[in-house]
């Protein structure tokens, strides 16, 4: 199966594309995109991989579902396209960065600038129907993204995994903490963050300190 994907990821995941579940998934996605409105745009479904090659990945942030409103999702978890209002979770992420590192909240919520520095912004499910959260869950995306995490865990070391909320923590429970740094907290959504356990966790400064300790360039959050 010919999947258009950044070359280093294509090498790592080529066997996955031949599996029955993935072929069924692609057939499902093609049908969904031709029969209803779905996000992100088709060309951006694999944007997280295209903007952050396997060889350059240093940090992994796990999300759950793409945003399901018009013009929001751009294939990077928690990110929105330029000019789009910040969703509540992204507002809290930027607030925590300001608290942690003193960086002012940016004008755009497009996190492509993180991805190009080596931050894989990976949703568990890469597509969704318009205004129907979770509508493409349990169709095969979760199996695929588990394989992505597994491949990173097997082939690389000195990665930082940011697992925000119970869903991400469960999805990343097999990550080898002997060779990678795993940072956990509550989810940045207001419902969770306002209960405590999101703010003042200093994940962004901890990430940079770890990377620098391994001789790697820190992230300009």
GROMACS .gro file of C-alpha atoms in nm:
model
  221
    1UNK     CA    1   0.000   0.000   0.000
    2UNK     CA    2   0.148   0.337  -0.104
    3UNK     CA    3   0.106   0.581   0.185
    4UNK     CA    4   0.241   0.934   0.137
    5UNK     CA    5   0.458   0.980   0.444
    6UNK     CA    6   0.790   1.141   0.536
    7UNK     CA    7   1.061   0.899   0.427
    8UNK     CA    8   1.222   0.810   0.761
    9UNK     CA    9   0.880   0.724   0.906
   10UNK     CA   10   0.789   0.529   0.595
   11UNK     CA   11   1.097   0.311   0.644
   12UNK     CA   12   1.008   0.247   1.009
   13UNK     CA   13   0.637   0.179   0.952
   14UNK     CA   14   0.631   0.015   0.610
   15UNK     CA   15   0.539  -0.327   0.752
   16UNK     CA   16   0.244  -0.171   0.933
   17UNK     CA   17   0.093  -0.046   0.608
   18UNK     CA   18   0.062  -0.402   0.478
   19UNK     CA   19  -0.140  -0.531   0.771
   20UNK     CA   20  -0.509  -0.606   0.724
   21UNK     CA   21  -0.624  -0.365   0.996
   22UNK     CA   22  -0.445  -0.074   0.826
   23UNK     CA   23  -0.587  -0.155   0.485
   24UNK     CA   24  -0.935  -0.165   0.641
   25UNK     CA   25  -0.864   0.164   0.816
   26UNK     CA   26  -0.762   0.339   0.495
   27UNK     CA   27  -1.073   0.209   0.318
   28UNK     CA   28  -1.285   0.345   0.604
   29UNK     CA   29  -1.111   0.685   0.594
   30UNK     CA   30  -1.148   0.716   0.217
   31UNK     CA   31  -1.520   0.646   0.245
   32UNK     CA   32  -1.563   0.893   0.532
   33UNK     CA   33  -1.380   1.173   0.354
   34UNK     CA   34  -1.585   1.130   0.036
   35UNK     CA   35  -1.923   1.102   0.211
   36UNK     CA   36  -1.902   1.358   0.495
   37UNK     CA   37  -1.695   1.644   0.633
   38UNK     CA   38  -1.389   1.524   0.823
   39UNK     CA   39  -1.084   1.682   0.984
   40UNK     CA   40  -0.802   1.749   0.937
   41UNK     CA   41  -0.789   1.806   0.559
   42UNK     CA   42  -0.671   1.492   0.385
   43UNK     CA   43  -0.329   1.635   0.303
   44UNK     CA   44  -0.267   1.696   0.676
   45UNK     CA   45  -0.368   1.357   0.819
   46UNK     CA   46  -0.001   1.257   0.857
   47UNK     CA   47   0.123   1.610   0.924
   48UNK     CA   48   0.272   1.516   1.264
   49UNK     CA   49   0.508   1.274   1.087
   50UNK     CA   50   0.583   1.500   0.792
   51UNK     CA   51   0.687   1.790   1.015
   52UNK     CA   52   0.882   1.575   1.265
   53UNK     CA   53   1.087   1.298   1.099
   54UNK     CA   54   1.160   0.982   1.297
   55UNK     CA   55   1.532   1.054   1.294
   56UNK     CA   56   1.481   1.398   1.447
   57UNK     CA   57   1.218   1.313   1.709
   58UNK     CA   58   1.323   1.415   2.061
   59UNK     CA   59   0.991   1.475   2.238
   60UNK     CA   60   0.653   1.304   2.206
   61UNK     CA   61   0.327   1.464   2.318
   62UNK     CA   62   0.025   1.233   2.308
   63UNK     CA   63  -0.323   1.364   2.237
   64UNK     CA   64  -0.647   1.176   2.186
   65UNK     CA   65  -0.861   1.313   1.901
   66UNK     CA   66  -0.826   1.593   1.646
   67UNK     CA   67  -1.034   1.905   1.707
   68UNK     CA   68  -1.371   1.853   1.540
   69UNK     CA   69  -1.461   2.216   1.458
   70UNK     CA   70  -1.415   2.387   1.119
   71UNK     CA   71  -1.060   2.503   1.036
   72UNK     CA   72  -0.916   2.390   1.369
   73UNK     CA   73  -0.732   2.059   1.323
   74UNK     CA   74  -0.404   2.066   1.133
   75UNK     CA   75  -0.272   1.717   1.205
   76UNK     CA   76  -0.072   1.816   1.514
   77UNK     CA   77  -0.220   1.736   1.855
   78UNK     CA   78  -0.335   2.039   2.059
   79UNK     CA   79  -0.244   2.265   1.764
   80UNK     CA   80  -0.475   2.483   1.556
   81UNK     CA   81  -0.423   2.656   1.224
   82UNK     CA   82  -0.304   3.016   1.207
   83UNK     CA   83  -0.577   3.267   1.286
   84UNK     CA   84  -0.795   3.020   1.477
   85UNK     CA   85  -0.893   3.099   1.837
   86UNK     CA   86  -0.711   2.894   2.098
   87UNK     CA   87  -0.913   2.600   2.236
   88UNK     CA   88  -0.922   2.588   2.620
   89UNK     CA   89  -0.659   2.311   2.651
   90UNK     CA   90  -0.415   2.507   2.437
   91UNK     CA   91  -0.476   2.819   2.646
   92UNK     CA   92  -0.374   2.624   2.955
   93UNK     CA   93  -0.067   2.482   2.781
   94UNK     CA   94   0.050   2.832   2.696
   95UNK     CA   95  -0.025   2.952   3.050
   96UNK     CA   96   0.188   2.675   3.194
   97UNK     CA   97   0.473   2.755   2.954
   98UNK     CA   98   0.459   3.117   3.070
   99UNK     CA   99   0.456   3.009   3.435
  100UNK     CA  100   0.739   2.762   3.377
  101UNK     CA  101   0.970   2.947   3.139
  102UNK     CA  102   0.846   3.306   3.134
  103UNK     CA  103   0.762   3.286   2.763
  104UNK     CA  104   0.475   3.512   2.662
  105UNK     CA  105   0.165   3.354   2.510
  106UNK     CA  106   0.210   3.354   2.130
  107UNK     CA  107  -0.020   3.507   1.873
  108UNK     CA  108  -0.078   3.177   1.693
  109UNK     CA  109  -0.178   2.836   1.819
  110UNK     CA  110  -0.007   2.662   1.530
  111UNK     CA  111   0.249   2.434   1.694
  112UNK     CA  112   0.434   2.352   1.373
  113UNK     CA  113   0.728   2.545   1.520
  114UNK     CA  114   0.752   2.274   1.789
  115UNK     CA  115   0.722   1.989   1.540
  116UNK     CA  116   1.008   2.115   1.324
  117UNK     CA  117   1.231   2.115   1.633
  118UNK     CA  118   1.166   1.747   1.700
  119UNK     CA  119   0.838   1.739   1.893
  120UNK     CA  120   0.607   1.466   1.763
  121UNK     CA  121   0.254   1.596   1.826
  122UNK     CA  122   0.071   1.265   1.799
  123UNK     CA  123  -0.300   1.211   1.838
  124UNK     CA  124  -0.413   0.855   1.912
  125UNK     CA  125  -0.676   0.895   1.640
  126UNK     CA  126  -0.567   1.096   1.338
  127UNK     CA  127  -0.908   1.185   1.192
  128UNK     CA  128  -1.259   1.279   1.305
  129UNK     CA  129  -1.598   1.372   1.162
  130UNK     CA  130  -1.717   1.730   1.174
  131UNK     CA  131  -1.869   1.808   1.515
  132UNK     CA  132  -1.855   1.442   1.626
  133UNK     CA  133  -1.580   1.390   1.883
  134UNK     CA  134  -1.441   1.037   1.886
  135UNK     CA  135  -1.624   0.940   1.568
  136UNK     CA  136  -1.319   0.770   1.413
  137UNK     CA  137  -1.209   0.585   1.724
  138UNK     CA  138  -1.181   0.206   1.723
  139UNK     CA  139  -1.133   0.188   1.346
  140UNK     CA  140  -0.761   0.109   1.358
  141UNK     CA  141  -0.591   0.440   1.428
  142UNK     CA  142  -0.517   0.343   1.788
  143UNK     CA  143  -0.341   0.026   1.672
  144UNK     CA  144  -0.135   0.229   1.426
  145UNK     CA  145  -0.033   0.494   1.679
  146UNK     CA  146   0.052   0.223   1.935
  147UNK     CA  147   0.289   0.086   1.671
  148UNK     CA  148   0.441   0.434   1.629
  149UNK     CA  149   0.509   0.463   2.003
  150UNK     CA  150   0.643   0.108   2.014
  151UNK     CA  151   0.883   0.178   1.726
  152UNK     CA  152   1.014   0.492   1.896
  153UNK     CA  153   1.051   0.302   2.223
  154UNK     CA  154   1.243   0.019   2.055
  155UNK     CA  155   1.466   0.213   1.817
  156UNK     CA  156   1.550   0.534   2.004
  157UNK     CA  157   1.661   0.649   2.348
  158UNK     CA  158   1.678   0.975   2.542
  159UNK     CA  159   1.328   1.068   2.429
  160UNK     CA  160   1.091   1.273   2.644
  161UNK     CA  161   0.730   1.153   2.655
  162UNK     CA  162   0.475   1.403   2.787
  163UNK     CA  163   0.169   1.208   2.900
  164UNK     CA  164  -0.110   1.445   3.000
  165UNK     CA  165  -0.419   1.278   3.144
  166UNK     CA  166  -0.524   0.921   3.204
  167UNK     CA  167  -0.575   0.836   2.838
  168UNK     CA  168  -0.221   0.933   2.737
  169UNK     CA  169  -0.072   0.767   3.042
  170UNK     CA  170  -0.247   0.441   2.965
  171UNK     CA  171  -0.141   0.455   2.599
  172UNK     CA  172   0.220   0.511   2.701
  173UNK     CA  173   0.232   0.264   2.987
  174UNK     CA  174   0.481   0.032   2.810
  175UNK     CA  175   0.743   0.303   2.746
  176UNK     CA  176   1.085   0.206   2.881
  177UNK     CA  177   1.160   0.460   3.154
  178UNK     CA  178   1.516   0.325   3.190
  179UNK     CA  179   1.621   0.492   2.864
  180UNK     CA  180   1.357   0.763   2.820
  181UNK     CA  181   1.207   1.035   3.039
  182UNK     CA  182   0.832   1.004   3.099
  183UNK     CA  183   0.655   1.305   3.253
  184UNK     CA  184   0.294   1.268   3.366
  185UNK     CA  185   0.032   1.517   3.475
  186UNK     CA  186  -0.338   1.592   3.462
  187UNK     CA  187  -0.482   1.685   3.123
  188UNK     CA  188  -0.467   2.057   3.034
  189UNK     CA  189  -0.842   2.078   2.967
  190UNK     CA  190  -1.011   2.319   3.213
  191UNK     CA  191  -1.222   2.045   3.371
  192UNK     CA  192  -0.909   1.854   3.467
  193UNK     CA  193  -0.652   2.132   3.503
  194UNK     CA  194  -0.863   2.337   3.743
  195UNK     CA  195  -0.872   2.043   3.985
  196UNK     CA  196  -0.495   2.065   4.027
  197UNK     CA  197  -0.214   1.859   3.881
  198UNK     CA  198  -0.163   2.045   3.553
  199UNK     CA  199  -0.024   2.384   3.648
  200UNK     CA  200   0.317   2.415   3.813
  201UNK     CA  201   0.436   2.075   3.688
  202UNK     CA  202   0.726   2.235   3.497
  203UNK     CA  203   0.722   1.978   3.218
  204UNK     CA  204   0.866   2.220   2.964
  205UNK     CA  205   1.171   2.318   3.168
  206UNK     CA  206   1.221   1.955   3.276
  207UNK     CA  207   1.213   1.848   2.912
  208UNK     CA  208   1.478   2.100   2.816
  209UNK     CA  209   1.699   2.015   3.114
  210UNK     CA  210   1.686   1.647   3.021
  211UNK     CA  211   1.764   1.710   2.654
  212UNK     CA  212   2.055   1.935   2.741
  213UNK     CA  213   2.189   1.674   2.984
  214UNK     CA  214   2.203   1.429   2.692
  215UNK     CA  215   2.383   1.675   2.467
  216UNK     CA  216   2.070   1.753   2.266
  217UNK     CA  217   1.937   2.094   2.171
  218UNK     CA  218   1.650   2.214   2.387
  219UNK     CA  219   1.308   2.308   2.252
  220UNK     CA  220   1.213   2.672   2.196
  221UNK     CA  221   0.865   2.648   2.338
   0.00000   0.00000   0.00000
